[in-house]
Amino acid sequence: DQQVKQNSPSLSVQEGRISILNCDYTNSMFDYFLWYKKYPAEGPTFLISISSIKDKNEDGRFTVFLNKSAKHLSLHIVPSQPGDSAVYFCAATPRGAQKLVFGQGTRLTINP
Amino acid sequence: NAGVTQTPKFRVLKTGQSMTLLCAQDMNHEYMYWYRQDPGMGLRLIHYSVGEGTTAKGEVPDGYNVSRLKKQNFLLGLESAAPSQTSVYFCASSYSGSPYEQYFGPGTRLTVT
């Protein structure tokens, strides 16, 4: 039972354009959400997070949007750069829990 | 400051053999985690620890054991390896005050034949 789903295994975007990565969740108890980025042969690194009391959080080129009624979140990267090519995982948790539930990941490729 | 380190980086085991993966962190983090990453499955939590001497089961704990005898170390053991345990294993750690921003090690690629 996949509680956090990333339905697009891969995404290809032209450099300078916007990248939009999507994530859906089923557990209504989830109220804190994160995105992690992973390069080959490295561990994931934390990118950005959002609490359910907000619907948007921005950090430089990265913005995460949360639609609680649709149980959907998205990560926008603009403008996309070649160094953004990586696998992106979304993750979720109920506040107070000590662990995260991860999605399957989406491989983003930025083309020059 | 090395962050989170994992030993070994690669290992090949025969079915039925045992081994221990070592995770060490030098950030004085209270929480530590073991995940496995398989194609199409994302990261799945095996076991975790919220402090020295404590451990808890995650999403996929069967076939694994863990120990946290020292705050900085978290060991993952496979008593009798099976081909289904072929995976990339990641260790992570975090502060108790910010448990969701986890710091990951570089991973251990394990193949069981």
Short mmCIF file of N, CA, C and O in Angstrom, two decimals, chain B residues 39-101:
data_model
loop_
_atom_site.label_atom_id
_atom_site.label_comp_id
_atom_site.label_asym_id
_atom_site.label_seq_id
_atom_site.Cartn_x
_atom_site.Cartn_y
_atom_site.Cartn_z
N PRO B 39 14.60 -0.42 -7.06
CA PRO B 39 14.02 0.23 -8.25
C PRO B 39 12.50 0.25 -8.18
O PRO B 39 11.86 -0.77 -7.91
N GLY B 40 11.92 1.43 -8.41
CA GLY B 40 10.47 1.56 -8.42
C GLY B 40 9.81 1.57 -7.06
O GLY B 40 8.59 1.68 -6.96
N MET B 41 10.62 1.43 -5.99
CA MET B 41 10.04 1.32 -4.64
C MET B 41 10.41 2.51 -3.77
O MET B 41 9.91 2.65 -2.67
N GLY B 42 11.30 3.35 -4.21
CA GLY B 42 11.71 4.46 -3.38
C GLY B 42 12.52 4.01 -2.18
O GLY B 42 13.15 2.95 -2.20
N LEU B 43 12.49 4.81 -1.14
CA LEU B 43 13.20 4.50 0.10
C LEU B 43 12.22 3.91 1.09
O LEU B 43 11.18 4.50 1.38
N ARG B 44 12.56 2.76 1.63
CA ARG B 44 11.68 2.12 2.62
C ARG B 44 12.44 1.95 3.93
O ARG B 44 13.57 1.46 3.94
N LEU B 45 11.79 2.32 5.03
CA LEU B 45 12.42 2.31 6.34
C LEU B 45 12.48 0.89 6.88
O LEU B 45 11.47 0.20 6.95
N ILE B 46 13.68 0.47 7.30
CA ILE B 46 13.86 -0.88 7.84
C ILE B 46 13.72 -0.84 9.36
O ILE B 46 12.85 -1.51 9.94
N HIS B 47 14.59 -0.12 10.03
CA HIS B 47 14.56 0.08 11.48
C HIS B 47 15.04 1.50 11.76
O HIS B 47 15.72 2.11 10.92
N TYR B 48 14.71 2.00 12.94
CA TYR B 48 15.21 3.29 13.34
C TYR B 48 15.46 3.31 14.85
O TYR B 48 15.05 2.39 15.57
N SER B 49 16.13 4.37 15.28
CA SER B 49 16.47 4.50 16.70
C SER B 49 16.33 5.96 17.10
O SER B 49 16.79 6.86 16.39
N VAL B 50 15.68 6.20 18.24
CA VAL B 50 15.51 7.58 18.72
C VAL B 50 16.49 7.90 19.84
O VAL B 50 16.43 8.98 20.44
N GLY B 51 17.39 6.98 20.14
CA GLY B 51 18.39 7.25 21.14
C GLY B 51 19.23 6.02 21.41
O GLY B 51 18.85 4.90 21.05
N GLU B 52 20.36 6.26 22.07
CA GLU B 52 21.26 5.16 22.43
C GLU B 52 20.49 4.09 23.19
O GLU B 52 19.74 4.38 24.12
N GLY B 53 20.67 2.84 22.77
CA GLY B 53 20.02 1.73 23.46
C GLY B 53 18.59 1.46 23.06
O GLY B 53 17.97 0.53 23.58
N THR B 54 18.03 2.25 22.15
CA THR B 54 16.64 2.04 21.71
C THR B 54 16.58 1.78 20.22
O THR B 54 17.35 2.37 19.44
N THR B 55 15.70 0.88 19.80
CA THR B 55 15.47 0.64 18.39
C THR B 55 13.99 0.37 18.18
O THR B 55 13.27 0.00 19.12
N ALA B 56 13.53 0.56 16.94
CA ALA B 56 12.13 0.31 16.61
C ALA B 56 12.03 -0.16 15.17
O ALA B 56 12.90 0.15 14.35
N LYS B 57 10.95 -0.92 14.88
CA LYS B 57 10.77 -1.45 13.54
C LYS B 57 10.19 -0.39 12.62
O LYS B 57 9.36 0.43 13.02
N GLY B 58 10.63 -0.45 11.37
CA GLY B 58 10.08 0.41 10.34
C GLY B 58 9.10 -0.34 9.47
O GLY B 58 8.38 -1.23 9.94
N GLU B 59 9.11 -0.02 8.21
CA GLU B 59 8.15 -0.57 7.26
C GLU B 59 8.48 -1.99 6.81
O GLU B 59 7.59 -2.81 6.58
N VAL B 60 9.78 -2.30 6.67
CA VAL B 60 10.23 -3.61 6.15
C VAL B 60 11.31 -4.21 7.05
O VAL B 60 12.45 -4.39 6.63
N PRO B 61 11.01 -4.58 8.30
CA PRO B 61 12.04 -5.02 9.24
C PRO B 61 12.45 -6.49 9.14
O PRO B 61 13.49 -6.88 9.68
N ASP B 62 11.64 -7.32 8.45
CA ASP B 62 11.89 -8.76 8.48
C ASP B 62 13.22 -9.12 7.84
O ASP B 62 13.53 -8.69 6.73
N GLY B 63 13.99 -9.98 8.53
CA GLY B 63 15.28 -10.43 8.02
C GLY B 63 16.44 -9.56 8.46
O GLY B 63 17.59 -9.84 8.10
N TYR B 64 16.14 -8.49 9.21
CA TYR B 64 17.19 -7.56 9.66
C TYR B 64 17.13 -7.40 11.18
O TYR B 64 16.06 -7.46 11.76
N ASN B 65 18.30 -7.14 11.77
CA ASN B 65 18.34 -6.72 13.17
C ASN B 65 19.26 -5.51 13.27
O ASN B 65 20.10 -5.28 12.41
N VAL B 66 19.06 -4.73 14.31
CA VAL B 66 19.84 -3.51 14.50
C VAL B 66 20.28 -3.38 15.95
O VAL B 66 19.70 -3.98 16.85
N SER B 67 21.32 -2.57 16.15
CA SER B 67 21.74 -2.25 17.51
C SER B 67 22.30 -0.84 17.53
O SER B 67 22.93 -0.39 16.58
N ARG B 68 22.05 -0.14 18.64
CA ARG B 68 22.54 1.22 18.84
C ARG B 68 23.17 1.28 20.23
O ARG B 68 22.60 1.79 21.17
N LEU B 69 24.38 0.74 20.32
CA LEU B 69 25.07 0.69 21.61
C LEU B 69 25.72 2.02 21.95
O LEU B 69 25.90 2.36 23.11
N LYS B 70 26.11 2.77 20.91
CA LYS B 70 26.68 4.09 21.10
C LYS B 70 25.86 5.09 20.31
O LYS B 70 25.33 4.76 19.24
N LYS B 71 25.78 6.31 20.79
CA LYS B 71 24.96 7.33 20.15
C LYS B 71 25.37 7.54 18.69
O LYS B 71 24.53 7.78 17.82
N GLN B 72 26.67 7.47 18.42
CA GLN B 72 27.14 7.81 17.09
C GLN B 72 27.08 6.66 16.09
O GLN B 72 27.31 6.85 14.91
N ASN B 73 26.77 5.44 16.55
CA ASN B 73 26.80 4.29 15.66
C ASN B 73 25.46 3.57 15.61
O ASN B 73 24.77 3.44 16.62
N PHE B 74 25.12 3.06 14.42
CA PHE B 74 23.88 2.30 14.25
C PHE B 74 24.22 1.15 13.32
O PHE B 74 24.63 1.37 12.18
N LEU B 75 24.10 -0.07 13.81
CA LEU B 75 24.50 -1.25 13.05
C LEU B 75 23.28 -1.98 12.50
O LEU B 75 22.27 -2.13 13.20
N LEU B 76 23.39 -2.42 11.26
CA LEU B 76 22.33 -3.21 10.63
C LEU B 76 22.88 -4.59 10.33
O LEU B 76 23.89 -4.71 9.63
N GLY B 77 22.22 -5.63 10.84
CA GLY B 77 22.68 -6.99 10.64
C GLY B 77 21.75 -7.81 9.79
O GLY B 77 20.53 -7.66 9.87
N LEU B 78 22.36 -8.64 8.94
CA LEU B 78 21.62 -9.64 8.19
C LEU B 78 22.12 -10.99 8.68
O LEU B 78 23.29 -11.32 8.51
N GLU B 79 21.26 -11.75 9.33
CA GLU B 79 21.70 -13.01 9.93
C GLU B 79 21.86 -14.11 8.89
O GLU B 79 22.78 -14.93 8.96
N SER B 80 20.96 -14.17 7.92
CA SER B 80 20.99 -15.19 6.88
C SER B 80 20.51 -14.54 5.59
O SER B 80 19.31 -14.47 5.33
N ALA B 81 21.47 -14.03 4.80
CA ALA B 81 21.11 -13.22 3.63
C ALA B 81 20.31 -14.01 2.60
O ALA B 81 20.56 -15.21 2.37
N ALA B 82 19.37 -13.30 1.96
CA ALA B 82 18.55 -13.87 0.90
C ALA B 82 18.64 -12.98 -0.33
O ALA B 82 18.88 -11.76 -0.20
N PRO B 83 18.46 -13.54 -1.54
CA PRO B 83 18.53 -12.71 -2.75
C PRO B 83 17.57 -11.51 -2.71
O PRO B 83 17.88 -10.46 -3.29
N SER B 84 16.46 -11.62 -1.99
CA SER B 84 15.51 -10.49 -1.89
C SER B 84 16.09 -9.31 -1.11
O SER B 84 15.51 -8.21 -1.12
N GLN B 85 17.21 -9.53 -0.44
CA GLN B 85 17.86 -8.44 0.30
C GLN B 85 18.92 -7.72 -0.54
O GLN B 85 19.60 -6.81 -0.04
N THR B 86 19.04 -8.10 -1.80
CA THR B 86 19.87 -7.34 -2.73
C THR B 86 19.26 -5.96 -2.88
O THR B 86 18.09 -5.82 -3.25
N SER B 87 20.04 -4.93 -2.55
CA SER B 87 19.49 -3.58 -2.52
C SER B 87 20.63 -2.60 -2.27
O SER B 87 21.78 -2.98 -2.06
N VAL B 88 20.28 -1.32 -2.27
CA VAL B 88 21.19 -0.28 -1.80
C VAL B 88 20.66 0.18 -0.44
O VAL B 88 19.48 0.53 -0.31
N TYR B 89 21.54 0.16 0.55
CA TYR B 89 21.14 0.48 1.92
C TYR B 89 21.68 1.86 2.29
O TYR B 89 22.87 2.15 2.11
N PHE B 90 20.79 2.69 2.82
CA PHE B 90 21.18 4.03 3.26
C PHE B 90 20.93 4.17 4.75
O PHE B 90 19.88 3.79 5.26
N CYS B 91 21.90 4.77 5.40
CA CYS B 91 21.75 5.17 6.78
C CYS B 91 21.50 6.67 6.81
O CYS B 91 21.99 7.41 5.94
N ALA B 92 20.75 7.13 7.79
CA ALA B 92 20.49 8.56 7.94
C ALA B 92 20.44 8.91 9.42
O ALA B 92 20.24 8.03 10.28
N SER B 93 20.64 10.19 9.72
CA SER B 93 20.53 10.65 11.09
C SER B 93 19.86 12.01 11.12
O SER B 93 19.82 12.71 10.10
N SER B 94 19.34 12.39 12.30
CA SER B 94 18.69 13.70 12.42
C SER B 94 18.66 14.12 13.88
O SER B 94 18.79 13.30 14.79
N TYR B 95 18.48 15.43 14.09
CA TYR B 95 18.26 15.96 15.44
C TYR B 95 16.85 15.60 15.88
O TYR B 95 15.92 15.55 15.08
N SER B 96 16.67 15.39 17.16
CA SER B 96 15.33 15.10 17.67
C SER B 96 14.40 16.30 17.48
O SER B 96 13.20 16.13 17.30
N GLY B 97 14.97 17.52 17.47
CA GLY B 97 14.13 18.70 17.30
C GLY B 97 13.72 18.95 15.86
O GLY B 97 12.81 19.74 15.59
N SER B 98 14.37 18.25 14.93
CA SER B 98 14.06 18.40 13.51
C SER B 98 14.21 17.05 12.83
O SER B 98 15.08 16.85 11.98
N PRO B 99 13.36 16.10 13.22
CA PRO B 99 13.59 14.71 12.81
C PRO B 99 13.40 14.44 11.33
O PRO B 99 13.86 13.41 10.84
N TYR B 100 12.73 15.35 10.64
CA TYR B 100 12.40 15.05 9.26
C TYR B 100 13.48 15.52 8.29
O TYR B 100 13.51 15.08 7.14
N GLU B 101 14.33 16.40 8.74
CA GLU B 101 15.44 16.83 7.90
C GLU B 101 16.61 15.90 8.19
O GLU B 101 17.42 16.14 9.08
#
